[in-house]
GROMACS .gro file of C-alpha atoms in nm:
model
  160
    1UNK     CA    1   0.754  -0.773  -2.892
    2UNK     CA    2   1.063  -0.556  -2.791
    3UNK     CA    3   1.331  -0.731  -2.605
    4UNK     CA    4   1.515  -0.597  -2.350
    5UNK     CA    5   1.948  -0.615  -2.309
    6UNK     CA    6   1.903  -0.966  -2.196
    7UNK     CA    7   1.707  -1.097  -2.467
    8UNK     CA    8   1.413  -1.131  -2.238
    9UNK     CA    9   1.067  -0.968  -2.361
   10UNK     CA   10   0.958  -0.648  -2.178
   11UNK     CA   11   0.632  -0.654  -2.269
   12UNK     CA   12   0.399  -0.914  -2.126
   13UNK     CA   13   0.227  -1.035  -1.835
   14UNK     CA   14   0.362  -0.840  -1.490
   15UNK     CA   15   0.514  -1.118  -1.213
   16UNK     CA   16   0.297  -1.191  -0.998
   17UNK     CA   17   0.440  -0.988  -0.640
   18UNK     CA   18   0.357  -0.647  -0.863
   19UNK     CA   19   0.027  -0.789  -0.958
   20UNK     CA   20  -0.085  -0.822  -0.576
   21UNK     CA   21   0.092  -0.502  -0.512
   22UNK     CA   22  -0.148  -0.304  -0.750
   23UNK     CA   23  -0.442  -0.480  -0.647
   24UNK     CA   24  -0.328  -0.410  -0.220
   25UNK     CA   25  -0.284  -0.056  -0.333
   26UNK     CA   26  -0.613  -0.015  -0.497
   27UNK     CA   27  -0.797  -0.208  -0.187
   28UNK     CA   28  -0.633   0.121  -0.033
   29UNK     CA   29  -0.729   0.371  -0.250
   30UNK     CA   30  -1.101   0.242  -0.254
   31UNK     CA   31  -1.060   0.236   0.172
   32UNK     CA   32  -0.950   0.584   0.105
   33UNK     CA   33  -1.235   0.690  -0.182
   34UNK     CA   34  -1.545   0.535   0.054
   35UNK     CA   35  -1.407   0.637   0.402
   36UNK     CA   36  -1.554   1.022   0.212
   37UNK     CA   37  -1.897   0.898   0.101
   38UNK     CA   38  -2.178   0.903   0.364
   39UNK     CA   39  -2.373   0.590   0.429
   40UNK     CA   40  -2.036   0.395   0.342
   41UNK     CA   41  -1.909   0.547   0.600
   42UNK     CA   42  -2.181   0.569   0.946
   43UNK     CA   43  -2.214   0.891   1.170
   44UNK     CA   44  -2.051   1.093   0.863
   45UNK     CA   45  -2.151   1.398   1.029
   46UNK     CA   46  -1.922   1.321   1.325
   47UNK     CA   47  -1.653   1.252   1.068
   48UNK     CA   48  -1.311   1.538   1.275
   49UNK     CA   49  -0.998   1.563   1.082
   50UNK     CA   50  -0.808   1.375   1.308
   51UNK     CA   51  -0.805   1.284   1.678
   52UNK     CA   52  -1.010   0.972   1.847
   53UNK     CA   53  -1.312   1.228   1.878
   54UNK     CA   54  -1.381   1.100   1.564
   55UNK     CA   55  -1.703   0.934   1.549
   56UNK     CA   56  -1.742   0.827   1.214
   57UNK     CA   57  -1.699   0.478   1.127
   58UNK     CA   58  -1.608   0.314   0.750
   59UNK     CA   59  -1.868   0.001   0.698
   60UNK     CA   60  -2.014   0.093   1.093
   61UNK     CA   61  -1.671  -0.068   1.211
   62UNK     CA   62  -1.355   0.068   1.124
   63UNK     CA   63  -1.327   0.437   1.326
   64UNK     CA   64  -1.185   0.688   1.086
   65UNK     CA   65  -1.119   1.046   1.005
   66UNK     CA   66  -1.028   1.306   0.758
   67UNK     CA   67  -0.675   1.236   0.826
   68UNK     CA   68  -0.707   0.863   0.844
   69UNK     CA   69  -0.889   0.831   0.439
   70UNK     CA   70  -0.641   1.044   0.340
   71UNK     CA   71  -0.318   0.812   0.495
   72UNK     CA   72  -0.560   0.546   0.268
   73UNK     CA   73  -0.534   0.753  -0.024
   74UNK     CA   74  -0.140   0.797   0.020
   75UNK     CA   75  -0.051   0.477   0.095
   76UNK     CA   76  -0.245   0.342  -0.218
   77UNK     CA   77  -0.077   0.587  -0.441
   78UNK     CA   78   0.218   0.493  -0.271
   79UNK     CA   79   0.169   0.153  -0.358
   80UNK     CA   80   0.063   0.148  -0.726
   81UNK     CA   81   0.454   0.355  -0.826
   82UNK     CA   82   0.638   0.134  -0.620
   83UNK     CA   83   0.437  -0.189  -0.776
   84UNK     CA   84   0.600  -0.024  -1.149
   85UNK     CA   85   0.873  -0.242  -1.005
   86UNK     CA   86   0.937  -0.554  -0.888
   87UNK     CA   87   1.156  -0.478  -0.582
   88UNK     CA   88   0.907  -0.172  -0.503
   89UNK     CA   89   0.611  -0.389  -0.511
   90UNK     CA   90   0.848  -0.634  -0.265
   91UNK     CA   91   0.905  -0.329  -0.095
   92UNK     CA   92   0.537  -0.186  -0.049
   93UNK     CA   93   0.413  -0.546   0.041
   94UNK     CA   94   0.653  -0.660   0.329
   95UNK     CA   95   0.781  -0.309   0.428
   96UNK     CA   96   0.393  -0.232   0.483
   97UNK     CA   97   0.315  -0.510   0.655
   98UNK     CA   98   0.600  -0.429   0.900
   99UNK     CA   99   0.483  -0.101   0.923
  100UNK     CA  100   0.072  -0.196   0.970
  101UNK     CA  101   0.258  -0.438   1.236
  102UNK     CA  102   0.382  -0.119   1.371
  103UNK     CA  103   0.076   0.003   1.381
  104UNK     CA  104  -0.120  -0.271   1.554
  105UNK     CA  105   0.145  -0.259   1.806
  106UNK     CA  106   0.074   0.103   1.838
  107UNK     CA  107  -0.289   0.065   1.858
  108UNK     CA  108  -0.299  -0.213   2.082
  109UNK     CA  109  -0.055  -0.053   2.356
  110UNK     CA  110  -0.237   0.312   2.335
  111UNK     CA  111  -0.482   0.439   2.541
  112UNK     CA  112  -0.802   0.495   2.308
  113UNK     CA  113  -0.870   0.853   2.503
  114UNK     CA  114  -0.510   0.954   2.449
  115UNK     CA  115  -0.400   1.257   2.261
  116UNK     CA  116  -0.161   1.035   2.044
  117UNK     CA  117  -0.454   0.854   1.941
  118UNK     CA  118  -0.475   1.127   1.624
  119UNK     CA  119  -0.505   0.850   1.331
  120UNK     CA  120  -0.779   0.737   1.516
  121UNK     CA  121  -0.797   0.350   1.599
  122UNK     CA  122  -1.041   0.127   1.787
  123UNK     CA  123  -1.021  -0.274   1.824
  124UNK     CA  124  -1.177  -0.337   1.458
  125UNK     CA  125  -0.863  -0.111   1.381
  126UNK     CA  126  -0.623  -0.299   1.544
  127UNK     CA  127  -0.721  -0.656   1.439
  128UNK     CA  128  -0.722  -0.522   1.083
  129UNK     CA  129  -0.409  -0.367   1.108
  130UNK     CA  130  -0.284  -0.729   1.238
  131UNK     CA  131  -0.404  -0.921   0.922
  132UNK     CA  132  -0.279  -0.661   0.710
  133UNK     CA  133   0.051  -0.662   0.873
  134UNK     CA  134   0.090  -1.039   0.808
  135UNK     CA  135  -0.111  -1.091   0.533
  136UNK     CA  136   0.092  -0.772   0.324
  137UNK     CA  137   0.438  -0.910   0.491
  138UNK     CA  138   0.423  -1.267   0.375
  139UNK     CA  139   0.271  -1.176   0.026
  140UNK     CA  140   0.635  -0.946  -0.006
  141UNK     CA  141   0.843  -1.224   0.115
  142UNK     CA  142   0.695  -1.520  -0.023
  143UNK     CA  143   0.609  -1.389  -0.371
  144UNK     CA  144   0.965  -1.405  -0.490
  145UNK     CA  145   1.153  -1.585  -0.784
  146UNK     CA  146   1.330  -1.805  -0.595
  147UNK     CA  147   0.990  -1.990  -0.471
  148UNK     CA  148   0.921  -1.972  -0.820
  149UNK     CA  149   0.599  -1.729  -0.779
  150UNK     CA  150   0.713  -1.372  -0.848
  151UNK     CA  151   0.817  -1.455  -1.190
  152UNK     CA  152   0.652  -1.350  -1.502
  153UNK     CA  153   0.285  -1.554  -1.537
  154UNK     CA  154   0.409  -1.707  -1.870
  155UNK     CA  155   0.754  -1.819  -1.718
  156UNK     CA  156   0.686  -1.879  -1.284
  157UNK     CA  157   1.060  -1.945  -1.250
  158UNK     CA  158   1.214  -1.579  -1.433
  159UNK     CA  159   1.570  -1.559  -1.277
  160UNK     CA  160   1.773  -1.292  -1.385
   0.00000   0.00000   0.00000
């Protein structure tokens, strides 16, 4: 096994933060992938590329749009460089969360007829984007070394 300048190995199990950072941004990517495929996704026909005359709807819940599966797509991609580190994947979970946070915010205070409803988002949306926000935001702060769960699987406690 190759060692790095501080004698540590560099090949090995990933910590744990990057681990649930890759499997977030896949989640995405597969959000992304079946917001496309009909049946997966209900009404496909009525599927716009962006706007909340969109009437397609991903699992018959979740409103989306052309523009919507591909902000799925991005953000997963997104996610899976930054998780090639461990302060990106600290970075993708709690900076996303803040930003789906954002987003729930957004969605909550819009008006669902409104031209700045482009994305688009209904109330499955929003209470989504609220778990996601939370659930993504404590995963990035909580998964860290110093609680002794972002190290390496082999070693939980992997200070520098």
């Amino acid at each position: 096994m190759a060692r790095d300048v501080r004698g540590r190995g560099t090949a090995g199990p990933k910590p744990r933060v990057q681990l649930v950072a890759l499997v977030v941004a896949a989640v995405f990517l597969l959000l992304g992938v079946l917001g496309f495929v009909p049946g997966v996704t209900t009404r496909y026909g009525d599927l716009a590329f962006a706007g909340h005359h969109s009437g397609a709807k991903l699992l018959g819940l979740f409103q989306v749009s052309i523009l919507h599966n591909l902000l799925h797509l991005l953000f997963g991609l997104l996610g899976l460089v930054m998780a090639r580190r461990v302060g990106g994947a600290r970075l993708f979970l709690a900076g996303g969360g803040a930003a789906y946070l954002g987003l729930w915010l957004y969605g909550f205070l819009l008006d669902r007829d409104a031209v700045a409803n482009f994305i688009p988002l209904n109330d499955a949306d929003n209470w989504l984007h609220l778990g996601l926000g939370f659930g993504m935001l404590a995963l990035g702060l909580l998964l860290s070394n110093d609680a002794g769960t972002g190290g390496r699987l082999d070693n939980p406690i992997d200070r520098p």
